[in-house]
């Protein structure tokens, strides 16, 4: 079966982990009505909302960011052979949900040069204490098993600000974008 490229439209949906609403992009179906997606797993099953239409679609969302825990942290982050951007989040954190689309977009854009992982604040207290995470969301860039100096960022941030030269995280990301291997290894 061939894959269709469908236009997207901002859509108000309910997040599975909280009662608050969040915004997401969802495909417009053939009948021009936005699909309602539930956020339970990386593969979402949806049905066209028009009653006369019974087509079903599978939509894959959020696959560029992997959620890890304390036991996976050592292998995934500290022993990684490329830079890893760690995002400390919580299900109840509004700003964490707010930056989720920007982080997903960033992970997809830099997937060949950067690994982006998500760590749940409530489920991983040892990591929260070890890395002194005081605010959420917190972004920390790791290279060669160590935190990159000046890479820590707390609070909500847009994708543009994340890549902007005035951002705290951006100098590291700008170096990642360059093709010069000498600059890349200095990270």
mmCIF file of C-alpha atoms in Angstrom:
data_model
loop_
_atom_site.group_PDB
_atom_site.id
_atom_site.type_symbol
_atom_site.label_atom_id
_atom_site.label_comp_id
_atom_site.label_asym_id
_atom_site.label_seq_id
_atom_site.Cartn_x
_atom_site.Cartn_y
_atom_site.Cartn_z
ATOM 1 C CA UNK A 1 0.000 0.000 0.000
ATOM 2 C CA UNK A 2 1.442 3.368 -1.022
ATOM 3 C CA UNK A 3 1.994 6.048 1.563
ATOM 4 C CA UNK A 4 0.015 9.243 1.113
ATOM 5 C CA UNK A 5 1.362 12.660 1.986
ATOM 6 C CA UNK A 6 -1.468 14.474 3.710
ATOM 7 C CA UNK A 7 -1.559 18.183 4.637
ATOM 8 C CA UNK A 8 -1.543 18.969 8.345
ATOM 9 C CA UNK A 9 -3.686 21.293 10.405
ATOM 10 C CA UNK A 10 -3.261 22.356 14.044
ATOM 11 C CA UNK A 11 -5.759 20.417 16.103
ATOM 12 C CA UNK A 12 -6.781 20.492 19.747
ATOM 13 C CA UNK A 13 -6.455 17.019 21.256
ATOM 14 C CA UNK A 14 -6.501 15.469 24.695
ATOM 15 C CA UNK A 15 -3.198 14.144 25.976
ATOM 16 C CA UNK A 16 -3.397 10.637 27.397
ATOM 17 C CA UNK A 17 -1.434 11.450 30.529
ATOM 18 C CA UNK A 18 -3.362 14.469 31.710
ATOM 19 C CA UNK A 19 -6.739 16.084 31.527
ATOM 20 C CA UNK A 20 -5.305 19.235 29.951
ATOM 21 C CA UNK A 21 -5.548 19.915 26.249
ATOM 22 C CA UNK A 22 -2.538 20.126 23.971
ATOM 23 C CA UNK A 23 -2.072 21.110 20.369
ATOM 24 C CA UNK A 24 -0.804 18.768 17.719
ATOM 25 C CA UNK A 25 -0.683 18.513 13.982
ATOM 26 C CA UNK A 26 -2.985 15.955 12.471
ATOM 27 C CA UNK A 27 -3.545 14.942 8.890
ATOM 28 C CA UNK A 28 -6.510 16.265 7.011
ATOM 29 C CA UNK A 29 -8.410 13.274 5.770
ATOM 30 C CA UNK A 30 -9.821 12.903 2.290
ATOM 31 C CA UNK A 31 -13.065 14.541 3.385
ATOM 32 C CA UNK A 32 -11.209 17.675 4.662
ATOM 33 C CA UNK A 33 -12.045 17.082 8.312
ATOM 34 C CA UNK A 34 -9.150 16.923 10.786
ATOM 35 C CA UNK A 35 -8.619 13.547 12.407
ATOM 36 C CA UNK A 36 -8.733 13.284 16.194
ATOM 37 C CA UNK A 37 -5.718 11.429 17.496
ATOM 38 C CA UNK A 38 -5.274 9.903 20.924
ATOM 39 C CA UNK A 39 -1.747 9.925 22.322
ATOM 40 C CA UNK A 40 -1.251 6.420 23.712
ATOM 41 C CA UNK A 41 1.688 5.055 21.708
ATOM 42 C CA UNK A 42 3.968 5.939 18.834
ATOM 43 C CA UNK A 43 1.458 4.453 16.368
ATOM 44 C CA UNK A 44 -1.913 6.167 16.414
ATOM 45 C CA UNK A 45 -5.031 4.667 14.908
ATOM 46 C CA UNK A 46 -7.668 7.127 13.824
ATOM 47 C CA UNK A 47 -10.947 7.080 11.966
ATOM 48 C CA UNK A 48 -12.350 9.799 9.778
ATOM 49 C CA UNK A 49 -14.702 11.863 11.982
ATOM 50 C CA UNK A 50 -17.468 12.050 9.387
ATOM 51 C CA UNK A 51 -20.032 9.370 10.127
ATOM 52 C CA UNK A 52 -20.553 8.438 6.501
ATOM 53 C CA UNK A 53 -16.840 7.802 6.064
ATOM 54 C CA UNK A 54 -15.298 4.717 7.666
ATOM 55 C CA UNK A 55 -11.698 4.970 6.436
ATOM 56 C CA UNK A 56 -9.020 4.278 9.039
ATOM 57 C CA UNK A 57 -5.483 5.642 8.986
ATOM 58 C CA UNK A 58 -2.371 4.882 11.010
ATOM 59 C CA UNK A 59 -0.393 7.975 11.935
ATOM 60 C CA UNK A 60 3.102 7.680 13.384
ATOM 61 C CA UNK A 61 4.024 10.530 15.736
ATOM 62 C CA UNK A 62 6.859 11.177 18.117
ATOM 63 C CA UNK A 63 9.226 8.509 16.808
ATOM 64 C CA UNK A 64 12.384 10.662 16.645
ATOM 65 C CA UNK A 65 12.668 11.047 20.434
ATOM 66 C CA UNK A 66 13.249 7.997 22.606
ATOM 67 C CA UNK A 67 12.133 7.964 26.233
ATOM 68 C CA UNK A 68 14.764 6.377 28.470
ATOM 69 C CA UNK A 69 15.112 5.639 32.190
ATOM 70 C CA UNK A 70 17.956 5.493 34.729
ATOM 71 C CA UNK A 71 19.076 2.021 33.669
ATOM 72 C CA UNK A 72 19.357 3.009 29.999
ATOM 73 C CA UNK A 73 21.051 6.366 30.661
ATOM 74 C CA UNK A 74 24.611 5.032 30.812
ATOM 75 C CA UNK A 75 24.464 3.193 27.472
ATOM 76 C CA UNK A 76 22.272 5.694 25.633
ATOM 77 C CA UNK A 77 23.846 8.967 26.790
ATOM 78 C CA UNK A 78 27.224 8.478 28.449
ATOM 79 C CA UNK A 79 28.545 5.821 26.044
ATOM 80 C CA UNK A 80 27.050 7.327 22.878
ATOM 81 C CA UNK A 81 29.349 7.853 19.899
ATOM 82 C CA UNK A 82 27.643 11.123 18.961
ATOM 83 C CA UNK A 83 26.135 14.097 20.830
ATOM 84 C CA UNK A 84 22.970 13.445 22.840
ATOM 85 C CA UNK A 85 20.449 16.126 23.796
ATOM 86 C CA UNK A 86 18.648 15.058 26.979
ATOM 87 C CA UNK A 87 15.235 16.555 27.707
ATOM 88 C CA UNK A 88 14.049 16.213 31.322
ATOM 89 C CA UNK A 89 10.240 16.429 31.378
ATOM 90 C CA UNK A 90 7.155 15.512 33.406
ATOM 91 C CA UNK A 91 3.649 14.546 32.303
ATOM 92 C CA UNK A 92 2.100 17.264 34.486
ATOM 93 C CA UNK A 93 4.423 20.006 33.159
ATOM 94 C CA UNK A 94 2.670 22.432 30.785
ATOM 95 C CA UNK A 95 5.872 23.960 29.337
ATOM 96 C CA UNK A 96 7.164 20.424 28.676
ATOM 97 C CA UNK A 97 4.123 19.695 26.518
ATOM 98 C CA UNK A 98 4.494 23.108 24.901
ATOM 99 C CA UNK A 99 8.024 22.452 23.610
ATOM 100 C CA UNK A 100 7.334 18.859 22.592
ATOM 101 C CA UNK A 101 6.619 19.672 18.901
ATOM 102 C CA UNK A 102 9.776 21.816 18.668
ATOM 103 C CA UNK A 103 11.873 19.041 20.192
ATOM 104 C CA UNK A 104 10.361 16.460 17.848
ATOM 105 C CA UNK A 105 11.087 18.682 14.860
ATOM 106 C CA UNK A 106 14.645 19.286 16.048
ATOM 107 C CA UNK A 107 15.192 15.548 16.560
ATOM 108 C CA UNK A 108 14.006 14.810 13.028
ATOM 109 C CA UNK A 109 16.051 17.630 11.499
ATOM 110 C CA UNK A 110 19.326 16.571 13.160
ATOM 111 C CA UNK A 111 18.673 12.814 13.359
ATOM 112 C CA UNK A 112 21.857 11.957 11.448
ATOM 113 C CA UNK A 113 24.071 14.025 13.812
ATOM 114 C CA UNK A 114 22.265 14.215 17.146
ATOM 115 C CA UNK A 115 20.347 11.816 19.367
ATOM 116 C CA UNK A 116 17.485 13.330 21.358
ATOM 117 C CA UNK A 117 16.179 11.463 24.400
ATOM 118 C CA UNK A 118 13.490 12.246 26.942
ATOM 119 C CA UNK A 119 13.685 11.419 30.656
ATOM 120 C CA UNK A 120 10.624 11.474 32.917
ATOM 121 C CA UNK A 121 11.289 13.589 36.009
ATOM 122 C CA UNK A 122 9.016 11.624 38.337
ATOM 123 C CA UNK A 123 10.225 8.154 37.339
ATOM 124 C CA UNK A 124 13.975 8.921 37.511
ATOM 125 C CA UNK A 125 14.768 10.738 40.789
ATOM 126 C CA UNK A 126 18.421 9.625 40.876
ATOM 127 C CA UNK A 127 19.174 11.313 37.541
ATOM 128 C CA UNK A 128 17.260 14.424 38.591
ATOM 129 C CA UNK A 129 19.406 14.698 41.718
ATOM 130 C CA UNK A 130 22.691 13.796 39.997
ATOM 131 C CA UNK A 131 22.289 16.392 37.236
ATOM 132 C CA UNK A 132 20.676 18.989 39.525
ATOM 133 C CA UNK A 133 17.524 19.455 37.497
ATOM 134 C CA UNK A 134 15.622 22.210 39.305
ATOM 135 C CA UNK A 135 13.226 23.417 36.608
ATOM 136 C CA UNK A 136 11.273 21.734 33.846
ATOM 137 C CA UNK A 137 11.777 21.243 31.032
ATOM 138 C CA UNK A 138 15.569 21.064 31.253
ATOM 139 C CA UNK A 139 17.722 20.449 28.190
ATOM 140 C CA UNK A 140 21.316 19.238 28.579
ATOM 141 C CA UNK A 141 23.668 18.399 25.711
ATOM 142 C CA UNK A 142 26.162 15.558 26.264
ATOM 143 C CA UNK A 143 29.247 14.797 24.150
ATOM 144 C CA UNK A 144 31.725 11.981 24.883
ATOM 145 C CA UNK A 145 29.864 11.134 28.085
ATOM 146 C CA UNK A 146 30.111 14.615 29.570
ATOM 147 C CA UNK A 147 27.806 17.604 29.794
ATOM 148 C CA UNK A 148 28.812 20.240 27.235
ATOM 149 C CA UNK A 149 29.658 23.455 29.131
ATOM 150 C CA UNK A 150 27.065 26.218 28.719
ATOM 151 C CA UNK A 151 24.579 23.830 27.081
ATOM 152 C CA UNK A 152 22.049 23.585 29.916
ATOM 153 C CA UNK A 153 18.695 25.282 29.336
ATOM 154 C CA UNK A 154 15.661 25.371 31.644
ATOM 155 C CA UNK A 155 12.140 26.378 30.677
ATOM 156 C CA UNK A 156 10.076 26.420 27.511
ATOM 157 C CA UNK A 157 11.811 27.416 24.303
ATOM 158 C CA UNK A 158 10.701 27.524 20.679
ATOM 159 C CA UNK A 159 12.505 25.740 17.874
ATOM 160 C CA UNK A 160 13.624 29.098 16.466
ATOM 161 C CA UNK A 161 15.037 30.176 19.839
ATOM 162 C CA UNK A 162 16.668 26.778 20.282
ATOM 163 C CA UNK A 163 18.555 27.258 17.017
ATOM 164 C CA UNK A 164 19.044 31.026 17.419
ATOM 165 C CA UNK A 165 22.573 32.249 18.137
ATOM 166 C CA UNK A 166 21.470 33.936 21.365
ATOM 167 C CA UNK A 167 20.212 30.662 22.831
ATOM 168 C CA UNK A 168 22.273 28.812 25.421
ATOM 169 C CA UNK A 169 21.970 25.490 23.606
ATOM 170 C CA UNK A 170 22.565 26.909 20.134
ATOM 171 C CA UNK A 171 26.376 27.226 20.054
ATOM 172 C CA UNK A 172 26.584 23.460 20.435
ATOM 173 C CA UNK A 173 23.855 22.910 17.830
ATOM 174 C CA UNK A 174 25.506 25.337 15.418
ATOM 175 C CA UNK A 175 28.744 23.374 15.715
ATOM 176 C CA UNK A 176 26.813 20.184 15.022
ATOM 177 C CA UNK A 177 25.482 21.695 11.802
ATOM 178 C CA UNK A 178 28.925 22.522 10.456
ATOM 179 C CA UNK A 179 30.638 19.999 8.196
ATOM 180 C CA UNK A 180 34.145 20.855 9.440
ATOM 181 C CA UNK A 181 35.265 17.768 11.388
ATOM 182 C CA UNK A 182 37.791 19.773 13.445
ATOM 183 C CA UNK A 183 35.027 22.026 14.757
ATOM 184 C CA UNK A 184 32.719 19.038 15.326
ATOM 185 C CA UNK A 185 35.224 17.199 17.514
ATOM 186 C CA UNK A 186 35.783 20.260 19.733
ATOM 187 C CA UNK A 187 32.258 19.890 21.089
#
